[in-house]
């Protein structure tokens, strides 16, 4: 599925949001790294690793936006929509490894070996963090604005946009923790404050990575439609006069805006093959109209009465005696 014009417009807005976050993170990562080395600050170096991880993740998300819109082909008949979920999972792994693990390492090293105190360096580091706070805040506001434009919580269905919001929100909180740790270290002379800030940033990043990874995993292994939409499809099927019963209804998201719907239904007795075909076509059109994201619809129709007749003892006896 290649998506509608509206979907492509949403993709363009998401791409701009990701690019804004990428530029902000690249500049901030460089500033944090220089400031962290100059000040000998583990919290600031942890934040630099955080920004590097976020920058790499934005590259992954840009790849996801481009690759997920490729049309279906013989090798991938349902399209490439799940590319978004795959790259979102890779981004979560990047947050965990490059951000969380490095932050834990910096915190532990600071507790074991201490950190060199340079007053001028710490002042410069706090200034860098203040600038980073403003830049990350602007990027977060841009992402939240897009979420509102795309329907609030519904906009967070897009794993790329969801990841940017999570990254920017975590970055704002992480910068705040780093500033508090650095300030307390500078005032008290106790490195434990800054080491604790670094460890707290690590915990925060690991938690965010876990949540993003869990969501991406659910979507990759085949997440169903929400129960409300599934219920609407089932009600539509049950309302058809030609359907005797709905034996099974299965749904699976195959992309951001494309879902596979498969139903097994029993028809009322007496329908010929031409009527069955007409019913199937009408039902598929009704489902597509009710749920526009249902890009692939499959119906397995059976005549229960005819099946029972074929399997009855009398029919079996007749076949056996023939």
Tab-separated table of N, CA, C and O in Angstrom, residues 154-260:
chain	number	residue	atom	x	y	z
A	154	UNK	N	-4.047	9.751	18.576
A	154	UNK	CA	-4.044	9.013	17.306
A	154	UNK	C	-2.771	9.292	16.517
A	154	UNK	O	-2.279	8.426	15.779
A	155	UNK	N	-2.214	10.510	16.661
A	155	UNK	CA	-0.977	10.831	15.961
A	155	UNK	C	0.210	10.029	16.439
A	155	UNK	O	1.192	9.847	15.709
A	156	UNK	N	0.134	9.514	17.667
A	156	UNK	CA	1.236	8.726	18.217
A	156	UNK	C	1.237	7.298	17.703
A	156	UNK	O	2.066	6.488	18.116
A	157	UNK	N	0.280	6.953	16.815
A	157	UNK	CA	0.347	5.647	16.162
A	157	UNK	C	1.590	5.546	15.289
A	157	UNK	O	2.107	4.462	15.059
A	158	UNK	N	2.046	6.700	14.776
A	158	UNK	CA	3.241	6.718	13.932
A	158	UNK	C	4.467	6.493	14.810
A	158	UNK	O	4.786	7.330	15.660
A	159	UNK	N	5.184	5.372	14.639
A	159	UNK	CA	6.334	5.103	15.513
A	159	UNK	C	7.446	6.135	15.377
A	159	UNK	O	8.167	6.398	16.340
A	160	UNK	N	7.578	6.749	14.192
A	160	UNK	CA	8.608	7.775	14.018
A	160	UNK	C	8.293	8.992	14.882
A	160	UNK	O	9.154	9.506	15.598
A	161	UNK	N	7.047	9.456	14.817
A	161	UNK	CA	6.650	10.621	15.606
A	161	UNK	C	6.668	10.283	17.092
A	161	UNK	O	7.099	11.092	17.917
A	162	UNK	N	6.212	9.088	17.433
A	162	UNK	CA	6.215	8.665	18.840
A	162	UNK	C	7.635	8.636	19.398
A	162	UNK	O	7.884	9.038	20.537
A	163	UNK	N	8.583	8.175	18.588
A	163	UNK	CA	9.972	8.104	19.038
A	163	UNK	C	10.550	9.492	19.245
A	163	UNK	O	11.271	9.743	20.217
A	164	UNK	N	10.248	10.432	18.329
A	164	UNK	CA	10.759	11.798	18.477
A	164	UNK	C	10.207	12.436	19.745
A	164	UNK	O	10.943	13.089	20.502
A	165	UNK	N	8.913	12.261	20.007
A	165	UNK	CA	8.317	12.828	21.222
A	165	UNK	C	8.975	12.239	22.457
A	165	UNK	O	9.315	12.960	23.405
A	166	UNK	N	9.181	10.913	22.453
A	166	UNK	CA	9.811	10.255	23.599
A	166	UNK	C	11.244	10.739	23.786
A	166	UNK	O	11.688	11.021	24.914
A	167	UNK	N	11.983	10.852	22.685
A	167	UNK	CA	13.376	11.294	22.766
A	167	UNK	C	13.474	12.732	23.281
A	167	UNK	O	14.281	13.023	24.169
A	168	UNK	N	12.670	13.616	22.716
A	168	UNK	CA	12.754	15.022	23.117
A	168	UNK	C	12.289	15.218	24.556
A	168	UNK	O	12.877	15.997	25.313
A	169	UNK	N	11.217	14.516	24.941
A	169	UNK	CA	10.757	14.616	26.322
A	169	UNK	C	11.798	14.093	27.298
A	169	UNK	O	12.057	14.703	28.345
A	170	UNK	N	12.423	12.966	26.932
A	170	UNK	CA	13.483	12.400	27.769
A	170	UNK	C	14.686	13.336	27.816
A	170	UNK	O	15.334	13.479	28.862
A	171	UNK	N	14.988	13.963	26.674
A	171	UNK	CA	16.138	14.870	26.628
A	171	UNK	C	15.936	16.066	27.551
A	171	UNK	O	16.860	16.474	28.266
A	172	UNK	N	14.738	16.647	27.550
A	172	UNK	CA	14.454	17.789	28.433
A	172	UNK	C	14.614	17.376	29.890
A	172	UNK	O	15.237	18.097	30.694
A	173	UNK	N	14.073	16.211	30.248
A	173	UNK	CA	14.200	15.730	31.623
A	173	UNK	C	15.648	15.381	31.953
A	173	UNK	O	16.142	15.678	33.054
A	174	UNK	N	16.358	14.774	30.989
A	174	UNK	CA	17.753	14.410	31.220
A	174	UNK	C	18.640	15.628	31.421
A	174	UNK	O	19.525	15.625	32.287
A	175	UNK	N	18.424	16.659	30.619
A	175	UNK	CA	19.198	17.901	30.779
A	175	UNK	C	18.935	18.510	32.154
A	175	UNK	O	19.856	19.002	32.821
A	176	UNK	N	17.688	18.462	32.586
A	176	UNK	CA	17.351	18.995	33.912
A	176	UNK	C	18.097	18.241	35.007
A	176	UNK	O	18.665	18.844	35.930
A	177	UNK	N	18.120	16.912	34.919
A	177	UNK	CA	18.845	16.096	35.900
A	177	UNK	C	20.337	16.413	35.880
A	177	UNK	O	20.980	16.518	36.940
A	178	UNK	N	20.901	16.551	34.675
A	178	UNK	CA	22.330	16.851	34.562
A	178	UNK	C	22.661	18.211	35.170
A	178	UNK	O	23.682	18.371	35.855
A	179	UNK	N	21.803	19.208	34.944
A	179	UNK	CA	22.038	20.539	35.509
A	179	UNK	C	21.998	20.498	37.040
A	179	UNK	O	22.847	21.100	37.710
A	180	UNK	N	21.038	19.771	37.584
A	180	UNK	CA	20.934	19.670	39.046
A	180	UNK	C	22.170	18.976	39.612
A	180	UNK	O	22.761	19.421	40.604
A	181	UNK	N	22.577	17.865	38.961
A	181	UNK	CA	23.761	17.141	39.428
A	181	UNK	C	25.022	17.972	39.365
A	181	UNK	O	25.821	17.981	40.318
A	182	UNK	N	25.213	18.680	38.261
A	182	UNK	CA	26.409	19.519	38.120
A	182	UNK	C	26.405	20.645	39.153
A	182	UNK	O	27.446	20.950	39.767
A	183	UNK	N	25.253	21.288	39.333
A	183	UNK	CA	25.177	22.407	40.278
A	183	UNK	C	25.466	21.945	41.706
A	183	UNK	O	26.232	22.597	42.445
A	184	UNK	N	24.900	20.808	42.104
A	184	UNK	CA	25.142	20.296	43.452
A	184	UNK	C	26.597	19.853	43.629
A	184	UNK	O	27.184	20.042	44.713
A	185	UNK	N	27.177	19.284	42.595
A	185	UNK	CA	28.599	18.908	42.664
A	185	UNK	C	29.472	20.144	42.828
A	185	UNK	O	30.406	20.168	43.640
A	186	UNK	N	29.146	21.189	42.091
A	186	UNK	CA	29.942	22.410	42.145
A	186	UNK	C	29.812	23.084	43.516
A	186	UNK	O	30.797	23.585	44.070
A	187	UNK	N	28.606	23.042	44.093
A	187	UNK	CA	28.378	23.711	45.374
A	187	UNK	C	28.953	22.929	46.540
A	187	UNK	O	29.599	23.486	47.441
A	188	UNK	N	28.739	21.594	46.527
A	188	UNK	CA	29.138	20.763	47.673
A	188	UNK	C	30.511	20.147	47.533
A	188	UNK	O	31.122	19.737	48.528
A	189	UNK	N	30.999	20.049	46.306
A	189	UNK	CA	32.264	19.374	46.083
A	189	UNK	C	32.138	17.858	46.135
A	189	UNK	O	33.153	17.158	46.058
A	190	UNK	N	30.924	17.333	46.231
A	190	UNK	CA	30.699	15.892	46.321
A	190	UNK	C	30.286	15.351	44.942
A	190	UNK	O	29.230	15.696	44.420
A	191	UNK	N	31.128	14.477	44.383
A	191	UNK	CA	30.873	13.950	43.055
A	191	UNK	C	29.661	13.024	43.019
A	191	UNK	O	29.097	12.757	41.958
A	192	UNK	N	29.240	12.553	44.210
A	192	UNK	CA	28.116	11.620	44.248
A	192	UNK	C	26.857	12.224	43.627
A	192	UNK	O	26.033	11.508	43.039
A	193	UNK	N	26.700	13.552	43.727
A	193	UNK	CA	25.519	14.190	43.146
A	193	UNK	C	25.510	14.056	41.624
A	193	UNK	O	24.490	13.711	41.025
A	194	UNK	N	26.636	14.312	41.037
A	194	UNK	CA	26.694	14.238	39.575
A	194	UNK	C	26.668	12.794	39.088
A	194	UNK	O	26.063	12.480	38.062
A	195	UNK	N	27.316	11.907	39.844
A	195	UNK	CA	27.263	10.490	39.490
A	195	UNK	C	25.827	9.976	39.573
A	195	UNK	O	25.371	9.206	38.716
A	196	UNK	N	25.110	10.415	40.595
A	196	UNK	CA	23.714	10.001	40.742
A	196	UNK	C	22.864	10.523	39.589
A	196	UNK	O	21.960	9.823	39.096
A	197	UNK	N	23.144	11.748	39.164
A	197	UNK	CA	22.419	12.308	38.021
A	197	UNK	C	22.677	11.476	36.769
A	197	UNK	O	21.751	11.191	35.989
A	198	UNK	N	23.935	11.060	36.582
A	198	UNK	CA	24.279	10.239	35.424
A	198	UNK	C	23.558	8.888	35.472
A	198	UNK	O	23.024	8.412	34.469
A	199	UNK	N	23.517	8.279	36.657
A	199	UNK	CA	22.810	7.005	36.813
A	199	UNK	C	21.306	7.181	36.583
A	199	UNK	O	20.655	6.313	35.979
A	200	UNK	N	20.754	8.293	37.068
A	200	UNK	CA	19.323	8.554	36.870
A	200	UNK	C	19.001	8.724	35.382
A	200	UNK	O	17.963	8.244	34.895
A	201	UNK	N	19.893	9.395	34.658
A	201	UNK	CA	19.705	9.545	33.215
A	201	UNK	C	19.729	8.174	32.551
A	201	UNK	O	18.937	7.879	31.649
A	202	UNK	N	20.645	7.304	33.014
A	202	UNK	CA	20.718	5.947	32.473
A	202	UNK	C	19.423	5.179	32.702
A	202	UNK	O	18.919	4.502	31.800
A	203	UNK	N	18.874	5.266	33.920
A	203	UNK	CA	17.607	4.586	34.230
A	203	UNK	C	16.490	5.115	33.324
A	203	UNK	O	15.678	4.344	32.785
A	204	UNK	N	16.455	6.422	33.157
A	204	UNK	CA	15.420	7.048	32.326
A	204	UNK	C	15.511	6.554	30.880
A	204	UNK	O	14.488	6.191	30.269
A	205	UNK	N	16.718	6.499	30.347
A	205	UNK	CA	16.897	6.077	28.958
A	205	UNK	C	16.555	4.603	28.767
A	205	UNK	O	15.955	4.222	27.758
A	206	UNK	N	16.937	3.780	29.730
A	206	UNK	CA	16.612	2.354	29.628
A	206	UNK	C	15.101	2.144	29.651
A	206	UNK	O	14.555	1.324	28.901
A	207	UNK	N	14.412	2.889	30.503
A	207	UNK	CA	12.951	2.757	30.580
A	207	UNK	C	12.302	3.184	29.263
A	207	UNK	O	11.414	2.486	28.743
A	208	UNK	N	12.737	4.316	28.721
A	208	UNK	CA	12.166	4.794	27.451
A	208	UNK	C	12.462	3.800	26.333
A	208	UNK	O	11.588	3.496	25.500
A	209	UNK	N	13.688	3.261	26.307
A	209	UNK	CA	14.050	2.275	25.291
A	209	UNK	C	13.171	1.034	25.404
A	209	UNK	O	12.718	0.477	24.397
A	210	UNK	N	12.901	0.612	26.637
A	210	UNK	CA	12.039	-0.554	26.854
A	210	UNK	C	10.634	-0.307	26.326
A	210	UNK	O	10.052	-1.157	25.631
A	211	UNK	N	10.063	0.865	26.631
A	211	UNK	CA	8.697	1.163	26.189
A	211	UNK	C	8.607	1.242	24.660
A	211	UNK	O	7.686	0.678	24.050
A	212	UNK	N	9.577	1.933	24.045
A	212	UNK	CA	9.568	2.039	22.588
A	212	UNK	C	9.797	0.673	21.944
A	212	UNK	O	9.150	0.323	20.949
A	213	UNK	N	10.719	-0.105	22.501
A	213	UNK	CA	10.994	-1.430	21.959
A	213	UNK	C	9.805	-2.364	22.086
A	213	UNK	O	9.514	-3.148	21.180
A	214	UNK	N	9.089	-2.280	23.203
A	214	UNK	CA	7.917	-3.128	23.401
A	214	UNK	C	6.825	-2.806	22.387
A	214	UNK	O	6.205	-3.705	21.800
A	215	UNK	N	6.601	-1.506	22.152
A	215	UNK	CA	5.585	-1.109	21.167
A	215	UNK	C	5.971	-1.586	19.771
A	215	UNK	O	5.118	-2.091	19.019
A	216	UNK	N	7.241	-1.420	19.408
A	216	UNK	CA	7.702	-1.848	18.084
A	216	UNK	C	7.602	-3.363	17.944
A	216	UNK	O	7.227	-3.880	16.886
A	217	UNK	N	7.913	-4.098	19.018
A	217	UNK	CA	7.812	-5.559	18.982
A	217	UNK	C	6.372	-5.994	18.719
A	217	UNK	O	6.112	-6.871	17.882
A	218	UNK	N	5.427	-5.384	19.430
A	218	UNK	CA	4.021	-5.750	19.252
A	218	UNK	C	3.577	-5.524	17.814
A	218	UNK	O	2.825	-6.332	17.237
A	219	UNK	N	4.035	-4.432	17.219
A	219	UNK	CA	3.627	-4.127	15.852
A	219	UNK	C	4.318	-5.035	14.842
A	219	UNK	O	3.735	-5.417	13.834
A	220	UNK	N	5.559	-5.406	15.121
A	220	UNK	CA	6.293	-6.274	14.198
A	220	UNK	C	5.733	-7.688	14.162
A	220	UNK	O	5.670	-8.321	13.098
A	221	UNK	N	5.329	-8.225	15.296
A	221	UNK	CA	4.873	-9.615	15.334
A	221	UNK	C	3.405	-9.751	14.938
A	221	UNK	O	2.889	-10.866	14.876
A	222	UNK	N	2.738	-8.644	14.662
A	222	UNK	CA	1.374	-8.719	14.150
A	222	UNK	C	0.328	-8.254	15.136
A	222	UNK	O	-0.402	-9.071	15.698
A	223	UNK	N	0.237	-6.963	15.331
A	223	UNK	CA	-0.734	-6.399	16.266
A	223	UNK	C	-2.091	-6.269	15.595
A	223	UNK	O	-2.200	-5.876	14.435
A	224	UNK	N	-3.150	-6.595	16.338
A	224	UNK	CA	-4.505	-6.510	15.805
A	224	UNK	C	-5.016	-5.073	15.858
A	224	UNK	O	-4.440	-4.205	16.521
A	225	UNK	N	-6.115	-4.827	15.141
A	225	UNK	CA	-6.815	-3.550	15.258
A	225	UNK	C	-7.322	-3.377	16.690
A	225	UNK	O	-7.432	-4.345	17.447
A	226	UNK	N	-7.657	-2.152	17.037
A	226	UNK	CA	-8.213	-1.911	18.359
A	226	UNK	C	-9.573	-2.602	18.477
A	226	UNK	O	-10.274	-2.783	17.476
A	227	UNK	N	-9.955	-3.037	19.681
A	227	UNK	CA	-11.206	-3.789	19.871
A	227	UNK	C	-12.447	-3.059	19.357
A	227	UNK	O	-13.377	-3.699	18.855
A	228	UNK	N	-12.469	-1.733	19.452
A	228	UNK	CA	-13.643	-0.984	18.992
A	228	UNK	C	-13.847	-1.139	17.492
A	228	UNK	O	-14.953	-1.395	17.016
A	229	UNK	N	-12.755	-0.983	16.729
A	229	UNK	CA	-12.866	-1.115	15.278
A	229	UNK	C	-13.205	-2.551	14.891
A	229	UNK	O	-14.031	-2.792	14.006
A	230	UNK	N	-12.577	-3.514	15.557
A	230	UNK	CA	-12.894	-4.919	15.284
A	230	UNK	C	-14.364	-5.199	15.567
A	230	UNK	O	-15.039	-5.915	14.814
A	231	UNK	N	-14.895	-4.632	16.649
A	231	UNK	CA	-16.303	-4.812	16.978
A	231	UNK	C	-17.227	-4.230	15.917
A	231	UNK	O	-18.281	-4.802	15.609
A	232	UNK	N	-16.819	-3.086	15.339
A	232	UNK	CA	-17.634	-2.475	14.279
A	232	UNK	C	-17.668	-3.366	13.039
A	232	UNK	O	-18.716	-3.509	12.389
A	233	UNK	N	-16.529	-3.975	12.703
A	233	UNK	CA	-16.494	-4.877	11.546
A	233	UNK	C	-17.363	-6.105	11.812
A	233	UNK	O	-18.132	-6.547	10.948
A	234	UNK	N	-17.267	-6.663	13.017
A	234	UNK	CA	-18.070	-7.848	13.357
A	234	UNK	C	-19.575	-7.511	13.301
A	234	UNK	O	-20.375	-8.305	12.792
A	235	UNK	N	-19.935	-6.336	13.809
A	235	UNK	CA	-21.346	-5.933	13.777
A	235	UNK	C	-21.830	-5.779	12.342
A	235	UNK	O	-22.975	-6.147	12.014
A	236	UNK	N	-20.976	-5.235	11.477
A	236	UNK	CA	-21.354	-5.094	10.069
A	236	UNK	C	-21.602	-6.463	9.438
A	236	UNK	O	-22.579	-6.658	8.700
A	237	UNK	N	-20.721	-7.415	9.712
A	237	UNK	CA	-20.882	-8.765	9.154
A	237	UNK	C	-22.160	-9.425	9.668
A	237	UNK	O	-22.921	-10.042	8.904
A	238	UNK	N	-22.396	-9.294	10.964
A	238	UNK	CA	-23.565	-9.941	11.554
A	238	UNK	C	-24.868	-9.320	11.070
A	238	UNK	O	-25.923	-9.970	11.113
A	239	UNK	N	-24.813	-8.071	10.594
A	239	UNK	CA	-26.018	-7.390	10.114
A	239	UNK	C	-26.396	-7.787	8.687
A	239	UNK	O	-27.491	-7.448	8.224
A	240	UNK	N	-25.505	-8.514	7.990
A	240	UNK	CA	-25.801	-8.906	6.615
A	240	UNK	C	-26.828	-10.043	6.609
A	240	UNK	O	-26.629	-11.067	7.276
A	241	UNK	N	-27.918	-9.906	5.869
A	241	UNK	CA	-28.965	-10.945	5.881
A	241	UNK	C	-28.491	-12.285	5.336
A	241	UNK	O	-29.034	-13.331	5.687
A	242	UNK	N	-27.481	-12.286	4.476
A	242	UNK	CA	-27.000	-13.544	3.897
A	242	UNK	C	-26.047	-14.304	4.813
A	242	UNK	O	-25.710	-15.460	4.534
A	243	UNK	N	-25.588	-13.667	5.902
A	243	UNK	CA	-24.633	-14.319	6.797
A	243	UNK	C	-25.377	-14.935	7.970
A	243	UNK	O	-26.094	-14.247	8.699
A	244	UNK	N	-25.198	-16.238	8.147
A	244	UNK	CA	-25.829	-16.953	9.254
A	244	UNK	C	-25.045	-16.757	10.557
A	244	UNK	O	-25.625	-16.560	11.622
A	245	UNK	N	-23.699	-16.792	10.472
A	245	UNK	CA	-22.871	-16.593	11.664
A	245	UNK	C	-21.465	-16.196	11.241
A	245	UNK	O	-21.012	-16.518	10.139
A	246	UNK	N	-20.788	-15.476	12.132
A	246	UNK	CA	-19.387	-15.089	11.928
A	246	UNK	C	-18.534	-16.033	12.770
A	246	UNK	O	-18.526	-15.958	14.001
A	247	UNK	N	-17.832	-16.945	12.105
A	247	UNK	CA	-17.057	-17.966	12.814
A	247	UNK	C	-15.720	-17.426	13.322
A	247	UNK	O	-15.245	-17.834	14.375
A	248	UNK	N	-15.104	-16.531	12.566
A	248	UNK	CA	-13.803	-15.984	12.973
A	248	UNK	C	-13.593	-14.636	12.310
A	248	UNK	O	-14.026	-14.416	11.172
A	249	UNK	N	-12.942	-13.728	13.030
A	249	UNK	CA	-12.584	-12.411	12.488
A	249	UNK	C	-11.184	-12.075	12.981
A	249	UNK	O	-10.953	-11.940	14.186
A	250	UNK	N	-10.246	-11.986	12.047
A	250	UNK	CA	-8.852	-11.737	12.379
A	250	UNK	C	-8.384	-10.461	11.696
A	250	UNK	O	-8.711	-10.219	10.526
A	251	UNK	N	-7.625	-9.644	12.415
A	251	UNK	CA	-7.059	-8.423	11.836
A	251	UNK	C	-5.579	-8.330	12.205
A	251	UNK	O	-5.162	-8.835	13.258
A	252	UNK	N	-4.798	-7.692	11.349
A	252	UNK	CA	-3.378	-7.496	11.631
A	252	UNK	C	-2.887	-6.248	10.903
A	252	UNK	O	-3.125	-6.094	9.701
A	253	UNK	N	-2.207	-5.386	11.626
A	253	UNK	CA	-1.633	-4.185	11.020
A	253	UNK	C	-0.403	-4.578	10.206
A	253	UNK	O	0.526	-5.182	10.730
A	254	UNK	N	-0.416	-4.217	8.928
A	254	UNK	CA	0.731	-4.491	8.065
A	254	UNK	C	1.471	-3.209	7.712
A	254	UNK	O	2.409	-3.223	6.917
A	255	UNK	N	1.064	-2.106	8.298
A	255	UNK	CA	1.713	-0.824	8.078
A	255	UNK	C	1.050	0.221	8.946
A	255	UNK	O	0.107	-0.070	9.681
A	256	UNK	N	1.551	1.445	8.860
A	256	UNK	CA	1.007	2.513	9.680
A	256	UNK	C	-0.461	2.774	9.372
A	256	UNK	O	-1.261	3.019	10.275
A	257	UNK	N	-0.845	2.710	8.094
A	257	UNK	CA	-2.210	3.029	7.700
A	257	UNK	C	-2.813	1.922	6.847
A	257	UNK	O	-3.657	2.176	5.998
A	258	UNK	N	-2.352	0.701	7.044
A	258	UNK	CA	-2.869	-0.425	6.282
A	258	UNK	C	-3.035	-1.633	7.199
A	258	UNK	O	-2.121	-1.971	7.961
A	259	UNK	N	-4.215	-2.260	7.116
A	259	UNK	CA	-4.516	-3.400	7.974
A	259	UNK	C	-5.119	-4.529	7.145
A	259	UNK	O	-5.901	-4.283	6.222
A	260	UNK	N	-4.743	-5.746	7.475
A	260	UNK	CA	-5.311	-6.924	6.840
A	260	UNK	C	-6.515	-7.397	7.654
A	260	UNK	O	-6.433	-7.500	8.882
